PDB file of N, CA and C in Angstrom:
ATOM      1  N   MET A   1      62.798  42.943 214.090  1.00 56.00           N
ATOM      2  CA  MET A   1      62.248  43.917 213.179  1.00 56.00           C
ATOM      3  C   MET A   1      63.005  43.913 211.853  1.00 56.00           C
ATOM      4  N   VAL A   2      64.349  43.895 211.917  1.00 57.00           N
ATOM      5  CA  VAL A   2      65.176  43.888 210.714  1.00 57.00           C
ATOM      6  C   VAL A   2      64.929  42.610 209.933  1.00 57.00           C
ATOM      7  N   ARG A   3      64.743  41.534 210.662  1.00 67.00           N
ATOM      8  CA  ARG A   3      64.513  40.248 210.014  1.00 67.00           C
ATOM      9  C   ARG A   3      63.191  40.258 209.246  1.00 67.00           C
ATOM     10  N   ASN A   4      62.145  40.858 209.810  1.00 69.00           N
ATOM     11  CA  ASN A   4      60.857  40.968 209.130  1.00 69.00           C
ATOM     12  C   ASN A   4      60.973  41.828 207.871  1.00 69.00           C
ATOM     13  N   THR A   5      61.751  42.878 207.952  1.00 73.00           N
ATOM     14  CA  THR A   5      61.941  43.763 206.802  1.00 73.00           C
ATOM     15  C   THR A   5      62.677  43.032 205.686  1.00 73.00           C
ATOM     16  N   GLU A   6      63.698  42.259 206.051  1.00 72.00           N
ATOM     17  CA  GLU A   6      64.432  41.496 205.044  1.00 72.00           C
ATOM     18  C   GLU A   6      63.536  40.461 204.381  1.00 72.00           C
ATOM     19  N   GLN A   7      62.708  39.806 205.173  1.00 74.00           N
ATOM     20  CA  GLN A   7      61.787  38.806 204.633  1.00 74.00           C
ATOM     21  C   GLN A   7      60.754  39.451 203.708  1.00 74.00           C
ATOM     22  N   SER A   8      60.248  40.598 204.107  1.00 73.00           N
ATOM     23  CA  SER A   8      59.251  41.269 203.256  1.00 73.00           C
ATOM     24  C   SER A   8      59.896  41.764 201.960  1.00 73.00           C
ATOM     25  N   CYS A   9      61.164  42.202 202.043  1.00 72.00           N
ATOM     26  CA  CYS A   9      61.875  42.628 200.821  1.00 72.00           C
ATOM     27  C   CYS A   9      62.093  41.441 199.897  1.00 72.00           C
ATOM     28  N   ARG A  10      62.500  40.309 200.462  1.00 75.00           N
ATOM     29  CA  ARG A  10      62.695  39.101 199.653  1.00 75.00           C
ATOM     30  C   ARG A  10      61.383  38.651 199.022  1.00 75.00           C
ATOM     31  N   SER A  11      60.332  38.716 199.819  1.00 78.00           N
ATOM     32  CA  SER A  11      59.019  38.337 199.309  1.00 78.00           C
ATOM     33  C   SER A  11      58.594  39.257 198.156  1.00 78.00           C
ATOM     34  N   ALA A  12      58.834  40.550 198.334  1.00 77.00           N
ATOM     35  CA  ALA A  12      58.480  41.510 197.287  1.00 77.00           C
ATOM     36  C   ALA A  12      59.319  41.280 196.032  1.00 77.00           C
ATOM     37  N   GLU A  13      60.623  40.981 196.218  1.00 79.00           N
ATOM     38  CA  GLU A  13      61.490  40.708 195.078  1.00 79.00           C
ATOM     39  C   GLU A  13      61.037  39.463 194.325  1.00 79.00           C
ATOM     40  N   GLU A  14      60.645  38.436 195.060  1.00 81.00           N
ATOM     41  CA  GLU A  14      60.156  37.211 194.428  1.00 81.00           C
ATOM     42  C   GLU A  14      58.875  37.483 193.636  1.00 81.00           C
ATOM     43  N   LYS A  15      58.000  38.282 194.213  1.00 81.00           N
ATOM     44  CA  LYS A  15      56.770  38.629 193.501  1.00 81.00           C
ATOM     45  C   LYS A  15      57.070  39.416 192.234  1.00 81.00           C
ATOM     46  N   LEU A  16      58.023  40.348 192.315  1.00 79.00           N
ATOM     47  CA  LEU A  16      58.408  41.130 191.134  1.00 79.00           C
ATOM     48  C   LEU A  16      59.027  40.243 190.058  1.00 79.00           C
ATOM     49  N   ARG A  17      59.877  39.310 190.463  1.00 81.00           N
ATOM     50  CA  ARG A  17      60.477  38.390 189.488  1.00 81.00           C
ATOM     51  C   ARG A  17      59.407  37.535 188.812  1.00 81.00           C
ATOM     52  N   ALA A  18      58.451  37.047 189.611  1.00 81.00           N
ATOM     53  CA  ALA A  18      57.378  36.231 189.052  1.00 81.00           C
ATOM     54  C   ALA A  18      56.530  37.042 188.078  1.00 81.00           C
ATOM     55  N   ALA A  19      56.228  38.282 188.442  1.00 81.00           N
ATOM     56  CA  ALA A  19      55.438  39.142 187.552  1.00 81.00           C
ATOM     57  C   ALA A  19      56.200  39.459 186.276  1.00 81.00           C
ATOM     58  N   ALA A  20      57.518  39.697 186.392  1.00 80.00           N
ATOM     59  CA  ALA A  20      58.339  39.982 185.218  1.00 80.00           C
ATOM     60  C   ALA A  20      58.381  38.768 184.292  1.00 80.00           C
ATOM     61  N   GLU A  21      58.476  37.579 184.875  1.00 82.00           N
ATOM     62  CA  GLU A  21      58.489  36.351 184.068  1.00 82.00           C
ATOM     63  C   GLU A  21      57.150  36.161 183.350  1.00 82.00           C
ATOM     64  N   GLU A  22      56.055  36.457 184.034  1.00 84.00           N
ATOM     65  CA  GLU A  22      54.733  36.371 183.406  1.00 84.00           C
ATOM     66  C   GLU A  22      54.622  37.356 182.245  1.00 84.00           C
ATOM     67  N   LEU A  23      55.130  38.573 182.439  1.00 81.00           N
ATOM     68  CA  LEU A  23      55.103  39.570 181.362  1.00 81.00           C
ATOM     69  C   LEU A  23      55.943  39.129 180.170  1.00 81.00           C
ATOM     70  N   ARG A  24      57.113  38.565 180.430  1.00 81.00           N
ATOM     71  CA  ARG A  24      57.960  38.069 179.342  1.00 81.00           C
ATOM     72  C   ARG A  24      57.250  36.970 178.564  1.00 81.00           C
ATOM     73  N   ALA A  25      56.613  36.043 179.296  1.00 82.00           N
ATOM     74  CA  ALA A  25      55.897  34.948 178.641  1.00 82.00           C
ATOM     75  C   ALA A  25      54.722  35.472 177.810  1.00 82.00           C
ATOM     76  N   ALA A  26      53.994  36.445 178.337  1.00 81.00           N
ATOM     77  CA  ALA A  26      52.871  37.018 177.602  1.00 81.00           C
ATOM     78  C   ALA A  26      53.348  37.762 176.355  1.00 81.00           C
ATOM     79  N   ALA A  27      54.466  38.484 176.469  1.00 78.00           N
ATOM     80  CA  ALA A  27      55.011  39.204 175.315  1.00 78.00           C
ATOM     81  C   ALA A  27      55.484  38.226 174.250  1.00 78.00           C
ATOM     82  N   HIS A  28      56.126  37.150 174.672  1.00 77.00           N
ATOM     83  CA  HIS A  28      56.579  36.133 173.724  1.00 77.00           C
ATOM     84  C   HIS A  28      55.389  35.493 173.018  1.00 77.00           C
ATOM     85  N   GLU A  29      54.346  35.196 173.760  1.00 81.00           N
ATOM     86  CA  GLU A  29      53.137  34.597 173.176  1.00 81.00           C
ATOM     87  C   GLU A  29      52.482  35.555 172.178  1.00 81.00           C
ATOM     88  N   ALA A  30      52.438  36.835 172.505  1.00 76.00           N
ATOM     89  CA  ALA A  30      51.846  37.823 171.597  1.00 76.00           C
ATOM     90  C   ALA A  30      52.664  37.950 170.318  1.00 76.00           C
ATOM     91  N   GLU A  31      53.989  37.931 170.438  1.00 74.00           N
ATOM     92  CA  GLU A  31      54.847  38.001 169.247  1.00 74.00           C
ATOM     93  C   GLU A  31      54.647  36.780 168.370  1.00 74.00           C
ATOM     94  N   ARG A  32      54.558  35.613 168.974  1.00 74.00           N
ATOM     95  CA  ARG A  32      54.357  34.378 168.207  1.00 74.00           C
ATOM     96  C   ARG A  32      53.002  34.388 167.513  1.00 74.00           C
ATOM     97  N   ALA A  33      51.968  34.872 168.187  1.00 70.00           N
ATOM     98  CA  ALA A  33      50.641  34.940 167.573  1.00 70.00           C
ATOM     99  C   ALA A  33      50.632  35.918 166.407  1.00 70.00           C
ATOM    100  N   ALA A  34      51.352  37.028 166.528  1.00 63.00           N
ATOM    101  CA  ALA A  34      51.407  38.009 165.437  1.00 63.00           C
ATOM    102  C   ALA A  34      52.151  37.440 164.239  1.00 63.00           C
ATOM    103  N   GLU A  35      53.167  36.623 164.465  1.00 63.00           N
ATOM    104  CA  GLU A  35      53.910  36.023 163.363  1.00 63.00           C
ATOM    105  C   GLU A  35      53.097  34.953 162.655  1.00 63.00           C
ATOM    106  N   GLU A  36      52.253  34.232 163.386  1.00 61.00           N
ATOM    107  CA  GLU A  36      51.476  33.149 162.795  1.00 61.00           C
ATOM    108  C   GLU A  36      50.412  33.659 161.838  1.00 61.00           C
ATOM    109  N   VAL A  37      49.789  34.785 162.137  1.00 56.00           N
ATOM    110  CA  VAL A  37      48.706  35.317 161.307  1.00 56.00           C
ATOM    111  C   VAL A  37      49.036  36.760 160.955  1.00 56.00           C
ATOM    112  N   PRO A  38      49.949  36.993 159.994  1.00 53.00           N
ATOM    113  CA  PRO A  38      50.354  38.363 159.699  1.00 53.00           C
ATOM    114  C   PRO A  38      49.268  39.186 159.018  1.00 53.00           C
ATOM    115  N   MET A  39      48.334  38.565 158.302  1.00 54.00           N
ATOM    116  CA  MET A  39      47.332  39.322 157.561  1.00 54.00           C
ATOM    117  C   MET A  39      46.068  39.581 158.381  1.00 54.00           C
ATOM    118  N   ARG A  40      46.058  39.233 159.630  1.00 54.00           N
ATOM    119  CA  ARG A  40      44.883  39.471 160.451  1.00 54.00           C
ATOM    120  C   ARG A  40      44.577  40.965 160.540  1.00 54.00           C
ATOM    121  N   ARG A  41      45.619  41.791 160.460  1.00 57.00           N
ATOM    122  CA  ARG A  41      45.426  43.232 160.583  1.00 57.00           C
ATOM    123  C   ARG A  41      44.950  43.866 159.284  1.00 57.00           C
ATOM    124  N   TYR A  42      45.041  43.148 158.170  1.00 56.00           N
ATOM    125  CA  TYR A  42      44.691  43.701 156.870  1.00 56.00           C
ATOM    126  C   TYR A  42      43.632  42.831 156.201  1.00 56.00           C
ATOM    127  N   PRO A  43      42.392  42.881 156.661  1.00 57.00           N
ATOM    128  CA  PRO A  43      41.364  42.013 156.093  1.00 57.00           C
ATOM    129  C   PRO A  43      40.955  42.467 154.692  1.00 57.00           C
ATOM    130  N   ASN A  44      40.439  41.527 153.931  1.00 61.00           N
ATOM    131  CA  ASN A  44      39.919  41.826 152.602  1.00 61.00           C
ATOM    132  C   ASN A  44      38.667  42.686 152.764  1.00 61.00           C
ATOM    133  N   PRO A  45      38.605  43.857 152.127  1.00 60.00           N
ATOM    134  CA  PRO A  45      37.442  44.734 152.313  1.00 60.00           C
ATOM    135  C   PRO A  45      36.142  44.113 151.834  1.00 60.00           C
ATOM    136  N   ALA A  46      36.216  43.124 150.949  1.00 60.00           N
ATOM    137  CA  ALA A  46      34.987  42.489 150.469  1.00 60.00           C
ATOM    138  C   ALA A  46      34.297  41.694 151.570  1.00 60.00           C
ATOM    139  N   PHE A  47      35.037  41.256 152.572  1.00 59.00           N
ATOM    140  CA  PHE A  47      34.467  40.448 153.640  1.00 59.00           C
ATOM    141  C   PHE A  47      34.204  41.236 154.912  1.00 59.00           C
ATOM    142  N   VAL A  48      34.484  42.521 154.905  1.00 57.00           N
ATOM    143  CA  VAL A  48      34.247  43.359 156.071  1.00 57.00           C
ATOM    144  C   VAL A  48      32.888  44.042 155.900  1.00 57.00           C
ATOM    145  N   PRO A  49      32.000  43.903 156.867  1.00 56.00           N
ATOM    146  CA  PRO A  49      30.709  44.571 156.742  1.00 56.00           C
ATOM    147  C   PRO A  49      30.885  46.081 156.618  1.00 56.00           C
ATOM    148  N   GLN A  50      30.180  46.675 155.689  1.00 55.00           N
ATOM    149  CA  GLN A  50      30.284  48.107 155.457  1.00 55.00           C
ATOM    150  C   GLN A  50      29.395  48.853 156.445  1.00 55.00           C
ATOM    151  N   ALA A  51      29.806  50.065 156.768  1.00 57.00           N
ATOM    152  CA  ALA A  51      29.051  50.874 157.736  1.00 57.00           C
ATOM    153  C   ALA A  51      27.662  51.210 157.205  1.00 57.00           C
ATOM    154  N   GLY A  52      27.552  51.432 155.884  1.00 59.00           N
ATOM    155  CA  GLY A  52      26.267  51.775 155.296  1.00 59.00           C
ATOM    156  C   GLY A  52      25.387  50.574 155.045  1.00 59.00           C
ATOM    157  N   GLY A  53      25.892  49.375 155.279  1.00 60.00           N
ATOM    158  CA  GLY A  53      25.110  48.171 155.067  1.00 60.00           C
ATOM    159  C   GLY A  53      24.993  47.795 153.607  1.00 60.00           C
ATOM    160  N   GLU A  54      25.907  48.271 152.753  1.00 65.00           N
ATOM    161  CA  GLU A  54      25.836  47.957 151.339  1.00 65.00           C
ATOM    162  C   GLU A  54      26.221  46.505 151.113  1.00 65.00           C
ATOM    163  N   CYS A  55      25.551  45.887 150.161  1.00 76.00           N
ATOM    164  CA  CYS A  55      25.856  44.501 149.857  1.00 76.00           C
ATOM    165  C   CYS A  55      27.063  44.423 148.927  1.00 76.00           C
ATOM    166  N   LEU A  56      27.624  43.254 148.830  1.00 78.00           N
ATOM    167  CA  LEU A  56      28.820  43.055 148.030  1.00 78.00           C
ATOM    168  C   LEU A  56      28.544  43.311 146.551  1.00 78.00           C
ATOM    169  N   SER A  57      27.379  42.897 146.056  1.00 81.00           N
ATOM    170  CA  SER A  57      27.063  43.117 144.635  1.00 81.00           C
ATOM    171  C   SER A  57      26.911  44.608 144.328  1.00 81.00           C
ATOM    172  N   CYS A  58      26.420  45.400 145.290  1.00 82.00           N
ATOM    173  CA  CYS A  58      26.322  46.848 145.085  1.00 82.00           C
ATOM    174  C   CYS A  58      27.713  47.468 144.997  1.00 82.00           C
ATOM    175  N   LEU A  59      28.614  46.994 145.838  1.00 83.00           N
ATOM    176  CA  LEU A  59      29.981  47.502 145.800  1.00 83.00           C
ATOM    177  C   LEU A  59      30.671  47.123 144.498  1.00 83.00           C
ATOM    178  N   ILE A  60      30.425  45.909 144.012  1.00 87.00           N
ATOM    179  CA  ILE A  60      31.017  45.472 142.745  1.00 87.00           C
ATOM    180  C   ILE A  60      30.466  46.295 141.593  1.00 87.00           C
ATOM    181  N   ARG A  61      29.162  46.565 141.600  1.00 86.00           N
ATOM    182  CA  ARG A  61      28.552  47.380 140.550  1.00 86.00           C
ATOM    183  C   ARG A  61      29.155  48.780 140.535  1.00 86.00           C
ATOM    184  N   GLU A  62      29.316  49.364 141.727  1.00 88.00           N
ATOM    185  CA  GLU A  62      29.915  50.698 141.825  1.00 88.00           C
ATOM    186  C   GLU A  62      31.359  50.674 141.347  1.00 88.00           C
ATOM    187  N   GLN A  63      32.083  49.624 141.708  1.00 90.00           N
ATOM    188  CA  GLN A  63      33.468  49.506 141.272  1.00 90.00           C
ATOM    189  C   GLN A  63      33.540  49.378 139.746  1.00 90.00           C
ATOM    190  N   ASN A  64      32.638  48.633 139.151  1.00 90.00           N
ATOM    191  CA  ASN A  64      32.627  48.498 137.696  1.00 90.00           C
ATOM    192  C   ASN A  64      32.335  49.836 137.015  1.00 90.00           C
ATOM    193  N   LEU A  65      31.433  50.627 137.587  1.00 90.00           N
ATOM    194  CA  LEU A  65      31.157  51.953 137.029  1.00 90.00           C
ATOM    195  C   LEU A  65      32.398  52.843 137.101  1.00 90.00           C
ATOM    196  N   LEU A  66      33.076  52.807 138.237  1.00 91.00           N
ATOM    197  CA  LEU A  66      34.287  53.607 138.384  1.00 91.00           C
ATOM    198  C   LEU A  66      35.383  53.144 137.432  1.00 91.00           C
ATOM    199  N   LEU A  67      35.491  51.841 137.228  1.00 92.00           N
ATOM    200  CA  LEU A  67      36.480  51.331 136.278  1.00 92.00           C
ATOM    201  C   LEU A  67      36.135  51.757 134.853  1.00 92.00           C
ATOM    202  N   GLY A  68      34.836  51.799 134.521  1.00 91.00           N
ATOM    203  CA  GLY A  68      34.409  52.275 133.205  1.00 91.00           C
ATOM    204  C   GLY A  68      34.789  53.734 133.002  1.00 91.00           C
ATOM    205  N   ARG A  69      34.571  54.557 134.016  1.00 91.00           N
ATOM    206  CA  ARG A  69      34.951  55.968 133.924  1.00 91.00           C
ATOM    207  C   ARG A  69      36.461  56.121 133.773  1.00 91.00           C
ATOM    208  N   LEU A  70      37.201  55.303 134.505  1.00 92.00           N
ATOM    209  CA  LEU A  70      38.656  55.338 134.413  1.00 92.00           C
ATOM    210  C   LEU A  70      39.123  54.964 133.015  1.00 92.00           C
ATOM    211  N   LEU A  71      38.497  53.968 132.419  1.00 92.00           N
ATOM    212  CA  LEU A  71      38.846  53.560 131.059  1.00 92.00           C
ATOM    213  C   LEU A  71      38.541  54.671 130.055  1.00 92.00           C
ATOM    214  N   GLU A  72      37.393  55.334 130.207  1.00 91.00           N
ATOM    215  CA  GLU A  72      37.051  56.461 129.331  1.00 91.00           C
ATOM    216  C   GLU A  72      38.083  57.581 129.454  1.00 91.00           C
ATOM    217  N   GLU A  73      38.475  57.900 130.666  1.00 92.00           N
ATOM    218  CA  GLU A  73      39.466  58.960 130.897  1.00 92.00           C
ATOM    219  C   GLU A  73      40.814  58.576 130.295  1.00 92.00           C
ATOM    220  N   GLU A  74      41.178  57.322 130.418  1.00 93.00           N
ATOM    221  CA  GLU A  74      42.437  56.866 129.847  1.00 93.00           C
ATOM    222  C   GLU A  74      42.415  56.981 128.317  1.00 93.00           C
ATOM    223  N   CYS A  75      41.295  56.626 127.699  1.00 92.00           N
ATOM    224  CA  CYS A  75      41.168  56.751 126.246  1.00 92.00           C
ATOM    225  C   CYS A  75      41.266  58.216 125.815  1.00 92.00           C
ATOM    226  N   ARG A  76      40.611  59.096 126.571  1.00 91.00           N
ATOM    227  CA  ARG A  76      40.662  60.517 126.255  1.00 91.00           C
ATOM    228  C   ARG A  76      42.090  61.040 126.366  1.00 91.00           C
ATOM    229  N   GLN A  77      42.796  60.650 127.400  1.00 93.00           N
ATOM    230  CA  GLN A  77      44.175  61.100 127.567  1.00 93.00           C
ATOM    231  C   GLN A  77      45.084  60.538 126.469  1.00 93.00           C
ATOM    232  N   ASN A  78      44.845  59.306 126.065  1.00 92.00           N
ATOM    233  CA  ASN A  78      45.636  58.734 124.977  1.00 92.00           C
ATOM    234  C   ASN A  78      45.415  59.491 123.674  1.00 92.00           C
ATOM    235  N   LEU A  79      44.168  59.895 123.420  1.00 93.00           N
ATOM    236  CA  LEU A  79      43.857  60.673 122.207  1.00 93.00           C
ATOM    237  C   LEU A  79      44.564  62.028 122.259  1.00 93.00           C
ATOM    238  N   LEU A  80      44.530  62.684 123.413  1.00 93.00           N
ATOM    239  CA  LEU A  80      45.220  63.967 123.558  1.00 93.00           C
ATOM    240  C   LEU A  80      46.728  63.816 123.383  1.00 93.00           C
ATOM    241  N   LEU A  81      47.276  62.738 123.908  1.00 93.00           N
ATOM    242  CA  LEU A  81      48.706  62.485 123.753  1.00 93.00           C
ATOM    243  C   LEU A  81      49.063  62.258 122.285  1.00 93.00           C
ATOM    244  N   GLN A  82      48.221  61.542 121.601  1.00 94.00           N
ATOM    245  CA  GLN A  82      48.460  61.308 120.172  1.00 94.00           C
ATOM    246  C   GLN A  82      48.415  62.627 119.395  1.00 94.00           C
ATOM    247  N   GLN A  83      47.441  63.484 119.713  1.00 94.00           N
ATOM    248  CA  GLN A  83      47.354  64.780 119.046  1.00 94.00           C
ATOM    249  C   GLN A  83      48.567  65.648 119.374  1.00 94.00           C
ATOM    250  N   LEU A  84      49.032  65.585 120.591  1.00 94.00           N
ATOM    251  CA  LEU A  84      50.215  66.339 120.989  1.00 94.00           C
ATOM    252  C   LEU A  84      51.451  65.854 120.235  1.00 94.00           C
ATOM    253  N   GLN A  85      51.584  64.564 120.070  1.00 93.00           N
ATOM    254  CA  GLN A  85      52.723  64.020 119.332  1.00 93.00           C
ATOM    255  C   GLN A  85      52.658  64.407 117.855  1.00 93.00           C
ATOM    256  N   GLU A  86      51.456  64.446 117.292  1.00 93.00           N
ATOM    257  CA  GLU A  86      51.307  64.890 115.894  1.00 93.00           C
ATOM    258  C   GLU A  86      51.703  66.354 115.759  1.00 93.00           C
ATOM    259  N   GLY A  87      51.269  67.172 116.723  1.00 93.00           N
ATOM    260  CA  GLY A  87      51.642  68.590 116.702  1.00 93.00           C
ATOM    261  C   GLY A  87      53.139  68.776 116.852  1.00 93.00           C
ATOM    262  N   GLN A  88      53.756  67.977 117.689  1.00 93.00           N
ATOM    263  CA  GLN A  88      55.204  68.038 117.876  1.00 93.00           C
ATOM    264  C   GLN A  88      55.911  67.660 116.585  1.00 93.00           C
ATOM    265  N   GLY A  89      55.408  66.644 115.903  1.00 91.00           N
ATOM    266  CA  GLY A  89      55.994  66.241 114.619  1.00 91.00           C
ATOM    267  C   GLY A  89      55.858  67.335 113.576  1.00 91.00           C
ATOM    268  N   ALA A  90      54.688  67.978 113.540  1.00 91.00           N
ATOM    269  CA  ALA A  90      54.476  69.063 112.573  1.00 91.00           C
ATOM    270  C   ALA A  90      55.395  70.243 112.876  1.00 91.00           C
ATOM    271  N   LEU A  91      55.565  70.560 114.152  1.00 91.00           N
ATOM    272  CA  LEU A  91      56.446  71.655 114.538  1.00 91.00           C
ATOM    273  C   LEU A  91      57.892  71.345 114.175  1.00 91.00           C
ATOM    274  N   ALA A  92      58.330  70.126 114.413  1.00 90.00           N
ATOM    275  CA  ALA A  92      59.699  69.733 114.062  1.00 90.00           C
ATOM    276  C   ALA A  92      59.911  69.811 112.548  1.00 90.00           C
ATOM    277  N   THR A  93      58.896  69.405 111.786  1.00 90.00           N
ATOM    278  CA  THR A  93      58.990  69.473 110.329  1.00 90.00           C
ATOM    279  C   THR A  93      59.096  70.925 109.865  1.00 90.00           C
ATOM    280  N   ALA A  94      58.289  71.807 110.463  1.00 89.00           N
ATOM    281  CA  ALA A  94      58.312  73.207 110.089  1.00 89.00           C
ATOM    282  C   ALA A  94      59.664  73.845 110.428  1.00 89.00           C
ATOM    283  N   LEU A  95      60.214  73.502 111.575  1.00 89.00           N
ATOM    284  CA  LEU A  95      61.509  74.039 111.979  1.00 89.00           C
ATOM    285  C   LEU A  95      62.619  73.566 111.025  1.00 89.00           C
ATOM    286  N   LEU A  96      62.565  72.304 110.684  1.00 89.00           N
ATOM    287  CA  LEU A  96      63.569  71.794 109.749  1.00 89.00           C
ATOM    288  C   LEU A  96      63.416  72.396 108.365  1.00 89.00           C
ATOM    289  N   ALA A  97      62.188  72.621 107.934  1.00 86.00           N
ATOM    290  CA  ALA A  97      61.946  73.223 106.623  1.00 86.00           C
ATOM    291  C   ALA A  97      62.430  74.690 106.622  1.00 86.00           C
ATOM    292  N   GLY A  98      62.290  75.368 107.781  1.00 83.00           N
ATOM    293  CA  GLY A  98      62.742  76.746 107.876  1.00 83.00           C
ATOM    294  C   GLY A  98      64.243  76.872 107.808  1.00 83.00           C
ATOM    295  N   ARG A  99      64.953  75.890 108.298  1.00 80.00           N
ATOM    296  CA  ARG A  99      66.410  75.917 108.253  1.00 80.00           C
ATOM    297  C   ARG A  99      66.948  75.659 106.833  1.00 80.00           C
ATOM    298  N   GLU A 100      66.235  74.879 106.125  1.00 73.00           N
ATOM    299  CA  GLU A 100      66.709  74.535 104.767  1.00 73.00           C
ATOM    300  C   GLU A 100      66.368  75.604 103.731  1.00 73.00           C
ATOM    301  N   GLY A 101      65.338  76.417 104.008  1.00 60.00           N
ATOM    302  CA  GLY A 101      64.827  77.410 103.036  1.00 60.00           C
ATOM    303  C   GLY A 101      65.824  78.441 102.601  1.00 60.00           C
ATOM    304  N   PRO A 102      65.778  79.640 103.053  1.00 58.00           N
ATOM    305  CA  PRO A 102      66.600  80.755 102.518  1.00 58.00           C
ATOM    306  C   PRO A 102      67.993  80.566 102.871  1.00 58.00           C
TER     307      PRO A 102
END
C-alpha cells in the first residue's frame, strides 16, 4: 500500500513538473511574440474598420474640417494676444509717463 502511494506521488510530481515546464515554454513563447511585434496592440486608426461604417475619405474630410476650425481658433487667439500685448504696452507707457510728470 505504501509503495503504491509513493508511486502515485512520484507520478503526480512528474506530471506537475511536466505541466510547469509547458507553462514556462508557453510564457517564453508569448514574451518572444510580444517583443517581435510591439505595435500589434496599437493599430493605425485609418486601417481599423469604424463602428459606424464610415469610409476613410469621410473621416479625412471630417478631420480637415476640424483642422480648419482649429486654425481659425488659433488665429483668433493670436489676434487677442496681440491686442493684449498692445494694451500692456500702453499701460506701461502711461505708468511711466505718470512717474515722470508732477
